[in-house]
Amino acid sequence: MGGLFGVASRKDCMLELFYGVDYHSHLGTRRGGMAAHGEDGFCRAIHNIENSPFRTKFERDVEEMKGNLGIGCISDYEPQPLLIQSHLGSFAIATVGKINNLDVILEKAYKEGHSHFQEMSGGLINATELVASLICRKGSFAEGIRYAQEMIDGSLTMLVMTKDGIYAARDILGRTPLVVGRKEDAYCISFESFAYINLGYSDHRELGPGEIAYITPEGVETVLPPGEKMKICSFLWVYYGYPTSSYEGVNVEAMRYRCGSMLAKRDNGSVQPDIVAGVPDSGVAHAIGYSNESGIPYARPFIKYTPTWPRSFMPQNQSQRNLIARMKLIPVRELIEDKKLLLIDDSIVRGTQLRETTEFLYKSGAKEVHVRPACPPLVYGCKYLNFSRTKSELELITRRVIREKEGENCPQEVLEEYTDPDSCRYAQMIEAIRREQNFTTLRYHRLDDLLASIGIEPCKVCTYCFDGKE
């Protein structure tokens, strides 16, 4: 994933930009960057943040950089923001999204005379640079931004900073959010709505799907109005959104309480654990909701070692991630031994980490481990955002189970049955996962309950990874 933050102020904005970007650190761990514009023109700093947090890498930059306009980002992929010189003038750009047809756009660019792009490691090009090249094909920033969004198969939210202001453009279908904050002498624009509260800003408004706004210290102007159709990602609430954030007026923490409550209602007393626990950090609120509804005590039978493992996203290498997943959770044996545990995690992707968590609970003396994922089974890989590092749908535990039963080429109509919680094939898939993972019982959150937990119109929420419907 990634996060964006921008400031347009009558005063120097670097300290606010620094803290605003830092508040997006939960969305990625590879690259961080800031760009600003002031009396001395544009300036920029980008650092690798894989081995240390954003804040420590940019402490010196925030003292040296000056400007009353600034944008910054956390990125799990390409270095950004980029500084671009073009016929539209100089500008800085940062993006969040996913481009599925990058090769097609790149080939078209070469055929139309674009001679080169900078190469990143692994022979890849910087996707944000490609977006900038698309913007520059039009006669204005607004036209160029919309052209880039329309050319891309996937999703694209961006900030584009000129010498006079910041263009903020939410993805055409609003898959990721952008919200404006306001105070007396400045406006800011942020992916996460909580990122500006401690900086003295109050909520101004959330951009609609596809809306392009132009932000200056004096105000916010809608350049292109929002569209009517929206498909905001449901995983914002389930997993990668921060608890203090709200999207479309729905707070993440409150949604997770409702989610846990609905899981408890579905169980309806069919299991009698001694305690309810959440896999830290995103499973905790779901578990509190379950505990509140069921009356079963909430406890923490294992604790994340936050002094050195404060963030949930881990290195790209799968074996390293598995090792870190084990190292960062430390058991509290007094709360595990001879206990029946009900464990809530945000999701099951490959199943590797949760299986190892279950095994260490058994080794620590647990009598039973009941598992309740806080979302439906992930059956389809996400086409629109990079929320999971799964490179193939066949890495999903659900697809492996389906392939073992149905063969390599499962017909679409059969695959759809595995997404229906009332079908026999769904029940067989859940039982196969339960056995493989060595859970005492397994019940996933239902899609209809998930949508009810969010509480906005279901047609406005993207659930592709659960049901394959676009």
Short mmCIF file of C-alpha atoms in Angstrom, two decimals:
data_model
loop_
_atom_site.label_atom_id
_atom_site.label_comp_id
_atom_site.label_asym_id
_atom_site.label_seq_id
_atom_site.Cartn_x
_atom_site.Cartn_y
_atom_site.Cartn_z
CA MET A 1 0.00 0.00 0.00
CA GLY A 2 1.07 3.56 0.60
CA GLY A 3 -0.04 6.85 2.12
CA LEU A 4 -0.16 10.49 1.03
CA PHE A 5 -0.11 13.80 2.89
CA GLY A 6 0.12 17.39 1.67
CA VAL A 7 0.05 20.90 3.17
CA ALA A 8 -0.68 24.33 1.69
CA SER A 9 0.11 26.99 4.28
CA ARG A 10 0.79 30.71 4.55
CA LYS A 11 3.77 29.77 6.75
CA ASP A 12 6.57 27.24 6.50
CA CYS A 13 4.89 23.83 6.48
CA MET A 14 7.79 21.40 6.82
CA LEU A 15 7.20 20.34 10.42
CA GLU A 16 3.52 19.66 9.73
CA LEU A 17 4.38 17.81 6.54
CA PHE A 18 6.95 15.71 8.40
CA TYR A 19 4.53 14.59 11.10
CA GLY A 20 1.62 14.19 8.71
CA VAL A 21 3.58 11.81 6.49
CA ASP A 22 4.97 9.98 9.51
CA TYR A 23 1.40 9.22 10.62
CA HIS A 24 1.08 7.07 7.46
CA SER A 25 3.94 4.75 8.40
CA HIS A 26 1.56 1.82 9.04
CA LEU A 27 0.82 1.74 5.31
CA GLY A 28 4.29 0.78 4.11
CA THR A 29 7.88 0.14 5.13
CA ARG A 30 10.12 0.51 2.09
CA ARG A 31 10.32 4.16 0.95
CA GLY A 32 9.46 7.55 2.37
CA GLY A 33 9.68 10.94 0.73
CA MET A 34 8.86 14.64 1.03
CA ALA A 35 8.89 17.47 -1.52
CA ALA A 36 8.30 21.15 -0.85
CA HIS A 37 8.15 24.48 -2.65
CA GLY A 38 9.03 27.88 -1.21
CA GLU A 39 11.02 31.02 -2.00
CA ASP A 40 14.01 28.93 -3.10
CA GLY A 41 11.98 26.72 -5.43
CA PHE A 42 11.48 22.97 -5.18
CA CYS A 43 13.34 20.68 -2.79
CA ARG A 44 12.99 16.97 -2.09
CA ALA A 45 14.23 14.14 0.11
CA ILE A 46 13.67 10.37 -0.30
CA HIS A 47 14.98 7.65 2.01
CA ASN A 48 14.82 3.88 2.39
CA ILE A 49 12.87 3.14 5.60
CA GLU A 50 13.12 -0.67 5.60
CA ASN A 51 15.45 -0.77 8.59
CA SER A 52 14.40 2.32 10.54
CA PRO A 53 11.21 4.40 10.85
CA PHE A 54 10.36 7.39 8.67
CA ARG A 55 10.84 9.81 11.56
CA THR A 56 14.46 8.91 12.21
CA LYS A 57 15.44 9.09 8.53
CA PHE A 58 13.94 12.55 7.92
CA GLU A 59 14.84 14.44 11.11
CA ARG A 60 17.70 16.28 9.42
CA ASP A 61 15.76 16.92 6.21
CA VAL A 62 12.89 18.61 8.02
CA GLU A 63 15.39 21.10 9.50
CA GLU A 64 17.01 21.86 6.15
CA MET A 65 14.01 21.91 3.80
CA LYS A 66 11.83 25.02 3.53
CA GLY A 67 8.51 25.70 1.88
CA ASN A 68 4.89 26.72 2.37
CA LEU A 69 3.67 23.98 0.02
CA GLY A 70 4.58 20.32 0.55
CA ILE A 71 3.60 16.77 -0.30
CA GLY A 72 4.95 13.52 1.04
CA CYS A 73 4.33 9.80 0.94
CA ILE A 74 5.03 6.40 2.36
CA SER A 75 5.49 3.83 -0.41
CA ASP A 76 6.05 0.09 -0.47
CA TYR A 77 7.30 0.23 -4.05
CA GLU A 78 8.77 3.10 -6.07
CA PRO A 79 10.74 6.05 -4.62
CA GLN A 80 8.62 9.20 -4.61
CA PRO A 81 7.65 12.08 -4.71
CA LEU A 82 9.25 12.79 -8.08
CA LEU A 83 10.22 16.24 -9.37
CA ILE A 84 9.19 16.75 -12.99
CA GLN A 85 9.93 19.51 -15.49
CA SER A 86 7.44 19.76 -18.35
CA HIS A 87 5.53 22.04 -20.71
CA LEU A 88 2.99 22.41 -17.89
CA GLY A 89 5.75 23.76 -15.65
CA SER A 90 7.69 22.12 -12.86
CA PHE A 91 5.79 19.94 -10.40
CA ALA A 92 6.16 17.24 -7.77
CA ILE A 93 4.01 14.10 -7.81
CA ALA A 94 3.22 11.23 -5.45
CA THR A 95 0.76 8.39 -6.09
CA VAL A 96 -1.00 5.49 -4.39
CA GLY A 97 -2.56 2.69 -6.42
CA LYS A 98 -1.90 -0.21 -8.73
CA ILE A 99 -1.29 -0.24 -12.50
CA ASN A 100 -2.13 -3.60 -14.06
CA ASN A 101 -1.53 -2.48 -17.64
CA LEU A 102 1.83 -0.79 -17.09
CA ASP A 103 3.48 -2.68 -19.96
CA VAL A 104 0.75 -1.63 -22.40
CA ILE A 105 1.00 2.03 -21.40
CA LEU A 106 4.80 1.88 -21.55
CA GLU A 107 4.78 0.40 -25.07
CA LYS A 108 2.34 3.09 -26.20
CA ALA A 109 4.61 5.77 -24.73
CA TYR A 110 7.63 4.46 -26.64
CA LYS A 111 5.68 4.31 -29.91
CA GLU A 112 4.53 7.90 -29.45
CA GLY A 113 8.07 9.19 -29.00
CA HIS A 114 8.75 9.03 -25.25
CA SER A 115 12.38 7.92 -25.40
CA HIS A 116 13.14 6.66 -21.90
CA PHE A 117 12.17 6.22 -18.25
CA GLN A 118 14.50 5.79 -15.29
CA GLU A 119 15.03 2.17 -14.31
CA MET A 120 14.61 0.90 -10.76
CA SER A 121 15.99 -2.31 -9.30
CA GLY A 122 14.85 -5.50 -10.99
CA GLY A 123 14.49 -3.75 -14.35
CA LEU A 124 11.20 -2.10 -13.36
CA ILE A 125 10.29 1.48 -14.17
CA ASN A 126 8.97 3.93 -11.63
CA ALA A 127 5.18 3.79 -11.97
CA THR A 128 4.82 7.33 -10.63
CA GLU A 129 7.10 8.58 -13.43
CA LEU A 130 4.85 6.84 -15.94
CA VAL A 131 1.83 8.59 -14.42
CA ALA A 132 3.65 11.93 -14.70
CA SER A 133 4.33 11.28 -18.39
CA LEU A 134 0.62 10.67 -18.98
CA ILE A 135 -0.30 13.92 -17.21
CA CYS A 136 2.14 15.84 -19.39
CA ARG A 137 0.39 14.73 -22.59
CA LYS A 138 -2.47 17.13 -21.95
CA GLY A 139 -2.75 20.90 -21.89
CA SER A 140 -3.58 21.32 -18.21
CA PHE A 141 -2.99 19.50 -14.95
CA ALA A 142 -6.67 18.70 -14.49
CA GLU A 143 -6.95 17.22 -18.00
CA GLY A 144 -3.70 15.32 -17.56
CA ILE A 145 -4.64 13.86 -14.20
CA ARG A 146 -7.99 12.63 -15.46
CA TYR A 147 -6.35 11.23 -18.62
CA ALA A 148 -3.86 9.29 -16.50
CA GLN A 149 -6.62 7.87 -14.31
CA GLU A 150 -8.67 6.82 -17.33
CA MET A 151 -5.68 5.14 -19.01
CA ILE A 152 -4.90 2.98 -16.01
CA ASP A 153 -6.39 -0.43 -15.30
CA GLY A 154 -6.35 -0.65 -11.52
CA SER A 155 -6.52 2.39 -9.26
CA LEU A 156 -4.80 5.75 -8.93
CA THR A 157 -4.97 8.41 -6.22
CA MET A 158 -2.40 11.20 -6.36
CA LEU A 159 -1.08 14.55 -5.18
CA VAL A 160 0.49 16.92 -7.74
CA MET A 161 2.23 20.01 -6.35
CA THR A 162 2.98 23.04 -8.52
CA LYS A 163 4.65 26.26 -7.39
CA ASP A 164 1.25 27.72 -6.55
CA GLY A 165 -0.82 24.90 -5.08
CA ILE A 166 -1.59 21.19 -4.81
CA TYR A 167 -3.88 19.14 -7.05
CA ALA A 168 -5.44 16.31 -5.05
CA ALA A 169 -7.08 13.59 -7.12
CA ARG A 170 -8.96 10.66 -5.61
CA ASP A 171 -9.17 7.43 -7.60
CA ILE A 172 -12.02 7.47 -10.13
CA LEU A 173 -13.96 4.85 -8.15
CA GLY A 174 -12.73 6.10 -4.79
CA ARG A 175 -10.94 2.86 -3.93
CA THR A 176 -8.62 4.82 -1.64
CA PRO A 177 -9.58 7.94 0.33
CA LEU A 178 -8.47 11.56 0.40
CA VAL A 179 -9.71 13.97 3.05
CA VAL A 180 -9.11 17.71 3.49
CA GLY A 181 -8.26 19.28 6.85
CA ARG A 182 -8.50 22.98 7.65
CA LYS A 183 -7.18 25.53 10.13
CA GLU A 184 -6.87 29.30 10.16
CA ASP A 185 -3.85 29.72 7.90
CA ALA A 186 -3.58 26.40 6.07
CA TYR A 187 -5.25 23.43 4.43
CA CYS A 188 -3.96 19.88 4.28
CA ILE A 189 -4.87 16.77 2.29
CA SER A 190 -4.44 13.29 3.70
CA PHE A 191 -5.04 9.60 3.04
CA GLU A 192 -5.69 9.03 6.76
CA SER A 193 -8.19 11.36 8.39
CA PHE A 194 -6.51 11.23 11.81
CA ALA A 195 -3.09 12.37 10.52
CA TYR A 196 -3.83 16.09 10.87
CA ILE A 197 -5.87 16.22 14.11
CA ASN A 198 -2.87 16.63 16.43
CA LEU A 199 -1.48 19.27 14.05
CA GLY A 200 -4.38 21.58 14.83
CA TYR A 201 -6.52 20.89 11.75
CA SER A 202 -10.20 20.04 11.82
CA ASP A 203 -12.15 18.00 9.28
CA HIS A 204 -13.11 20.04 6.23
CA ARG A 205 -14.43 17.44 3.80
CA GLU A 206 -13.67 14.15 2.09
CA LEU A 207 -13.12 14.16 -1.67
CA GLY A 208 -15.65 12.14 -3.63
CA PRO A 209 -14.72 9.37 -6.07
CA GLY A 210 -12.85 10.81 -9.03
CA GLU A 211 -12.92 14.34 -7.62
CA ILE A 212 -9.96 16.58 -8.39
CA ALA A 213 -9.44 19.51 -6.02
CA TYR A 214 -6.94 22.35 -6.12
CA ILE A 215 -5.64 23.34 -2.69
CA THR A 216 -3.91 26.60 -1.77
CA PRO A 217 -3.42 28.33 1.58
CA GLU A 218 -6.53 30.34 0.79
CA GLY A 219 -8.96 27.52 0.04
CA VAL A 220 -10.05 24.35 -1.73
CA GLU A 221 -11.50 24.51 -5.23
CA THR A 222 -13.16 21.58 -7.00
CA VAL A 223 -11.61 21.39 -10.47
CA LEU A 224 -13.46 18.24 -11.57
CA PRO A 225 -16.56 17.13 -9.61
CA PRO A 226 -16.92 13.66 -8.09
CA GLY A 227 -18.63 10.83 -9.91
CA GLU A 228 -21.64 8.97 -8.59
CA LYS A 229 -20.17 5.44 -8.62
CA MET A 230 -17.85 4.37 -5.81
CA LYS A 231 -16.02 1.14 -4.92
CA ILE A 232 -14.05 1.92 -1.77
CA CYS A 233 -11.87 -0.96 -0.55
CA SER A 234 -13.45 -2.95 2.30
CA PHE A 235 -9.98 -3.86 3.60
CA LEU A 236 -9.54 -0.27 4.73
CA TRP A 237 -11.75 -1.15 7.68
CA VAL A 238 -10.82 -4.82 8.09
CA TYR A 239 -7.05 -4.51 8.06
CA TYR A 240 -4.82 -1.71 6.90
CA GLY A 241 -6.75 1.36 8.06
CA TYR A 242 -5.56 2.83 11.34
CA PRO A 243 -8.09 2.54 14.22
CA THR A 244 -8.48 6.32 14.60
CA SER A 245 -9.29 6.88 10.93
CA SER A 246 -12.70 7.19 9.34
CA TYR A 247 -13.62 6.57 5.72
CA GLU A 248 -16.92 7.77 4.29
CA GLY A 249 -17.84 8.75 7.83
CA VAL A 250 -17.28 5.24 9.25
CA ASN A 251 -14.64 4.91 11.96
CA VAL A 252 -12.30 1.91 11.71
CA GLU A 253 -12.28 0.98 15.41
CA ALA A 254 -16.07 1.21 15.71
CA MET A 255 -16.51 -0.91 12.58
CA ARG A 256 -14.22 -3.58 14.01
CA TYR A 257 -16.26 -3.70 17.23
CA ARG A 258 -19.39 -4.28 15.13
CA CYS A 259 -17.57 -6.93 13.13
CA GLY A 260 -16.59 -8.84 16.26
CA SER A 261 -20.09 -8.51 17.65
CA MET A 262 -21.55 -10.08 14.51
CA LEU A 263 -19.04 -12.94 14.69
CA ALA A 264 -20.25 -13.62 18.24
CA LYS A 265 -23.89 -13.51 17.17
CA ARG A 266 -23.19 -16.07 14.45
CA ASP A 267 -21.53 -18.36 16.99
CA ASN A 268 -24.59 -17.93 19.24
CA GLY A 269 -22.93 -19.75 22.13
CA SER A 270 -21.97 -22.78 20.02
CA VAL A 271 -18.43 -22.61 21.45
CA GLN A 272 -17.51 -21.85 25.07
CA PRO A 273 -13.93 -20.54 25.19
CA ASP A 274 -12.37 -19.27 28.40
CA ILE A 275 -11.02 -16.10 26.75
CA VAL A 276 -11.26 -14.16 23.50
CA ALA A 277 -8.04 -12.79 22.00
CA GLY A 278 -7.07 -10.77 18.95
CA VAL A 279 -3.90 -11.21 16.89
CA PRO A 280 -2.17 -7.83 17.34
CA ASP A 281 -2.65 -5.29 16.10
CA SER A 282 -5.57 -5.33 13.67
CA GLY A 283 -7.34 -8.32 15.25
CA VAL A 284 -7.59 -6.70 18.70
CA ALA A 285 -10.63 -4.48 18.12
CA HIS A 286 -12.53 -7.32 16.43
CA ALA A 287 -11.84 -9.46 19.51
CA ILE A 288 -13.07 -6.73 21.86
CA GLY A 289 -16.30 -6.56 19.87
CA TYR A 290 -16.71 -10.33 20.16
CA SER A 291 -16.04 -10.22 23.90
CA ASN A 292 -18.48 -7.37 24.50
CA GLU A 293 -21.25 -9.18 22.64
CA SER A 294 -20.63 -12.67 24.04
CA GLY A 295 -19.69 -11.78 27.60
CA ILE A 296 -16.58 -14.00 27.32
CA PRO A 297 -13.57 -12.21 28.86
CA TYR A 298 -11.08 -10.52 26.56
CA ALA A 299 -7.41 -11.19 27.31
CA ARG A 300 -3.98 -10.93 25.69
CA PRO A 301 -2.38 -14.39 25.74
CA PHE A 302 0.45 -13.08 23.60
CA ILE A 303 1.96 -9.63 23.30
CA LYS A 304 3.68 -8.00 20.36
CA TYR A 305 7.23 -6.90 21.19
CA THR A 306 6.78 -3.29 20.08
CA PRO A 307 10.22 -1.88 21.02
CA THR A 308 11.73 -3.49 17.92
CA TRP A 309 8.74 -4.83 15.96
CA PRO A 310 6.30 -1.90 16.10
CA ARG A 311 4.92 -2.22 12.58
CA SER A 312 2.94 -5.05 11.08
CA PHE A 313 4.37 -5.06 7.55
CA MET A 314 7.50 -7.13 7.18
CA PRO A 315 10.31 -7.71 4.63
CA GLN A 316 9.55 -8.94 1.13
CA ASN A 317 11.28 -12.29 1.67
CA GLN A 318 8.67 -14.80 2.83
CA SER A 319 11.00 -16.86 5.04
CA GLN A 320 12.17 -13.68 6.82
CA ARG A 321 8.57 -12.60 7.32
CA ASN A 322 7.67 -15.99 8.81
CA LEU A 323 10.61 -15.79 11.21
CA ILE A 324 9.72 -12.24 12.27
CA ALA A 325 6.07 -13.23 12.73
CA ARG A 326 7.23 -15.78 15.30
CA MET A 327 9.72 -13.49 17.00
CA LYS A 328 7.48 -10.49 17.54
CA LEU A 329 4.69 -12.34 19.42
CA ILE A 330 5.58 -13.47 22.93
CA PRO A 331 3.22 -15.80 24.84
CA VAL A 332 1.84 -15.21 28.33
CA ARG A 333 1.71 -18.81 29.54
CA GLU A 334 -0.49 -18.05 32.54
CA LEU A 335 -3.24 -16.96 30.14
CA ILE A 336 -2.78 -19.93 27.78
CA GLU A 337 -2.12 -23.03 29.82
CA ASP A 338 -5.17 -25.31 30.13
CA LYS A 339 -7.32 -22.62 28.49
CA LYS A 340 -9.80 -22.77 25.61
CA LEU A 341 -8.98 -19.78 23.38
CA LEU A 342 -11.00 -18.05 20.69
CA LEU A 343 -8.62 -16.20 18.40
CA ILE A 344 -9.58 -13.46 15.95
CA ASP A 345 -7.24 -12.37 13.16
CA ASP A 346 -8.08 -9.79 10.48
CA SER A 347 -7.76 -12.37 7.67
CA ILE A 348 -6.14 -15.59 6.51
CA VAL A 349 -4.08 -15.13 3.34
CA ARG A 350 -1.57 -17.97 2.94
CA GLY A 351 -2.23 -19.35 6.42
CA THR A 352 1.45 -19.71 7.32
CA GLN A 353 1.63 -17.18 10.14
CA LEU A 354 -1.68 -18.06 11.78
CA ARG A 355 -0.85 -21.77 11.72
CA GLU A 356 2.45 -21.07 13.48
CA THR A 357 0.66 -18.83 16.00
CA THR A 358 -1.78 -21.65 16.70
CA GLU A 359 1.03 -24.15 17.13
CA PHE A 360 2.86 -22.01 19.67
CA LEU A 361 -0.43 -21.63 21.59
CA TYR A 362 -0.76 -25.42 21.74
CA LYS A 363 2.89 -25.76 22.77
CA SER A 364 2.21 -23.20 25.51
CA GLY A 365 -0.54 -25.40 26.92
CA ALA A 366 -3.75 -24.30 25.17
CA LYS A 367 -6.49 -26.94 25.24
CA GLU A 368 -8.45 -25.54 22.27
CA VAL A 369 -7.91 -22.82 19.66
CA HIS A 370 -11.06 -21.60 17.90
CA VAL A 371 -10.36 -19.19 15.01
CA ARG A 372 -12.63 -16.45 13.66
CA PRO A 373 -11.17 -14.43 10.75
CA ALA A 374 -12.68 -10.94 10.63
CA CYS A 375 -13.43 -11.11 6.90
CA PRO A 376 -14.74 -13.74 4.45
CA PRO A 377 -12.34 -16.19 2.78
CA LEU A 378 -9.99 -14.48 0.30
CA VAL A 379 -10.67 -16.35 -2.94
CA TYR A 380 -9.49 -13.77 -5.52
CA GLY A 381 -6.28 -11.74 -5.64
CA CYS A 382 -6.80 -7.98 -5.43
CA LYS A 383 -6.74 -6.29 -8.85
CA TYR A 384 -6.95 -2.76 -7.56
CA LEU A 385 -4.58 -2.25 -4.62
CA ASN A 386 -1.35 -3.71 -3.32
CA PHE A 387 -2.73 -4.62 0.10
CA SER A 388 -1.30 -8.16 -0.05
CA ARG A 389 2.11 -9.36 -1.20
CA THR A 390 0.55 -12.51 -2.63
CA LYS A 391 1.88 -12.61 -6.18
CA SER A 392 -0.54 -15.29 -7.37
CA GLU A 393 -4.08 -16.27 -6.45
CA LEU A 394 -2.80 -19.83 -6.09
CA GLU A 395 -0.80 -18.71 -3.04
CA LEU A 396 -4.09 -18.10 -1.22
CA ILE A 397 -4.92 -20.94 1.14
CA THR A 398 -8.46 -21.07 -0.26
CA ARG A 399 -7.26 -21.54 -3.84
CA ARG A 400 -4.83 -24.26 -2.82
CA VAL A 401 -7.66 -26.16 -1.14
CA ILE A 402 -9.95 -25.64 -4.14
CA ARG A 403 -7.25 -26.77 -6.57
CA GLU A 404 -6.68 -29.96 -4.58
CA LYS A 405 -10.38 -30.79 -4.85
CA GLU A 406 -11.31 -29.43 -8.30
CA GLY A 407 -8.04 -29.64 -10.25
CA GLU A 408 -6.00 -26.95 -11.97
CA ASN A 409 -8.80 -25.41 -14.06
CA CYS A 410 -11.78 -24.84 -11.78
CA PRO A 411 -14.76 -23.46 -13.78
CA GLN A 412 -15.91 -20.00 -12.74
CA GLU A 413 -19.38 -21.18 -11.78
CA VAL A 414 -17.85 -23.78 -9.45
CA LEU A 415 -15.45 -21.21 -7.99
CA GLU A 416 -18.41 -18.98 -7.21
CA GLU A 417 -19.92 -21.75 -5.10
CA TYR A 418 -16.86 -21.60 -2.84
CA THR A 419 -17.72 -17.96 -2.04
CA ASP A 420 -21.29 -18.80 -0.95
CA PRO A 421 -21.36 -19.46 2.83
CA ASP A 422 -24.55 -21.49 2.43
CA SER A 423 -23.13 -23.93 -0.15
CA CYS A 424 -21.73 -27.42 0.44
CA ARG A 425 -18.50 -26.57 -1.38
CA TYR A 426 -17.93 -23.60 0.95
CA ALA A 427 -18.42 -25.84 4.00
CA GLN A 428 -15.99 -28.41 2.58
CA MET A 429 -13.38 -25.69 1.93
CA ILE A 430 -13.66 -24.34 5.48
CA GLU A 431 -13.32 -27.81 6.96
CA ALA A 432 -10.24 -28.53 4.82
CA ILE A 433 -8.62 -25.26 5.99
CA ARG A 434 -9.51 -26.05 9.61
CA ARG A 435 -7.83 -29.46 9.41
CA GLU A 436 -4.75 -28.12 7.65
CA GLN A 437 -4.35 -25.29 10.16
CA ASN A 438 -5.13 -27.51 13.17
CA PHE A 439 -7.86 -25.22 14.53
CA THR A 440 -10.45 -26.62 16.93
CA THR A 441 -13.19 -24.79 14.99
CA LEU A 442 -13.14 -22.23 12.16
CA ARG A 443 -15.84 -19.77 11.16
CA TYR A 444 -15.20 -16.85 8.81
CA HIS A 445 -17.04 -13.54 8.85
CA ARG A 446 -19.84 -13.61 6.27
CA LEU A 447 -19.82 -11.04 3.47
CA ASP A 448 -23.31 -9.79 4.30
CA ASP A 449 -22.21 -9.29 7.92
CA LEU A 450 -19.02 -7.52 6.81
CA LEU A 451 -21.03 -5.07 4.71
CA ALA A 452 -23.43 -4.52 7.60
CA SER A 453 -20.43 -3.88 9.88
CA ILE A 454 -19.23 -1.13 7.53
CA GLY A 455 -22.70 0.31 7.22
CA ILE A 456 -22.56 2.21 3.92
CA GLU A 457 -24.42 1.18 0.77
CA PRO A 458 -23.06 -2.25 -0.29
CA CYS A 459 -22.87 -1.14 -3.93
CA LYS A 460 -20.26 1.45 -2.90
CA VAL A 461 -17.87 -1.08 -1.33
CA CYS A 462 -15.35 -3.21 -3.26
CA THR A 463 -15.56 -6.87 -2.24
CA TYR A 464 -13.79 -8.36 -5.27
CA CYS A 465 -11.28 -10.39 -3.24
CA PHE A 466 -14.15 -12.19 -1.49
CA ASP A 467 -16.72 -12.72 -4.27
CA GLY A 468 -14.94 -11.91 -7.56
CA LYS A 469 -17.57 -9.32 -8.45
CA GLU A 470 -16.43 -6.06 -9.96
#
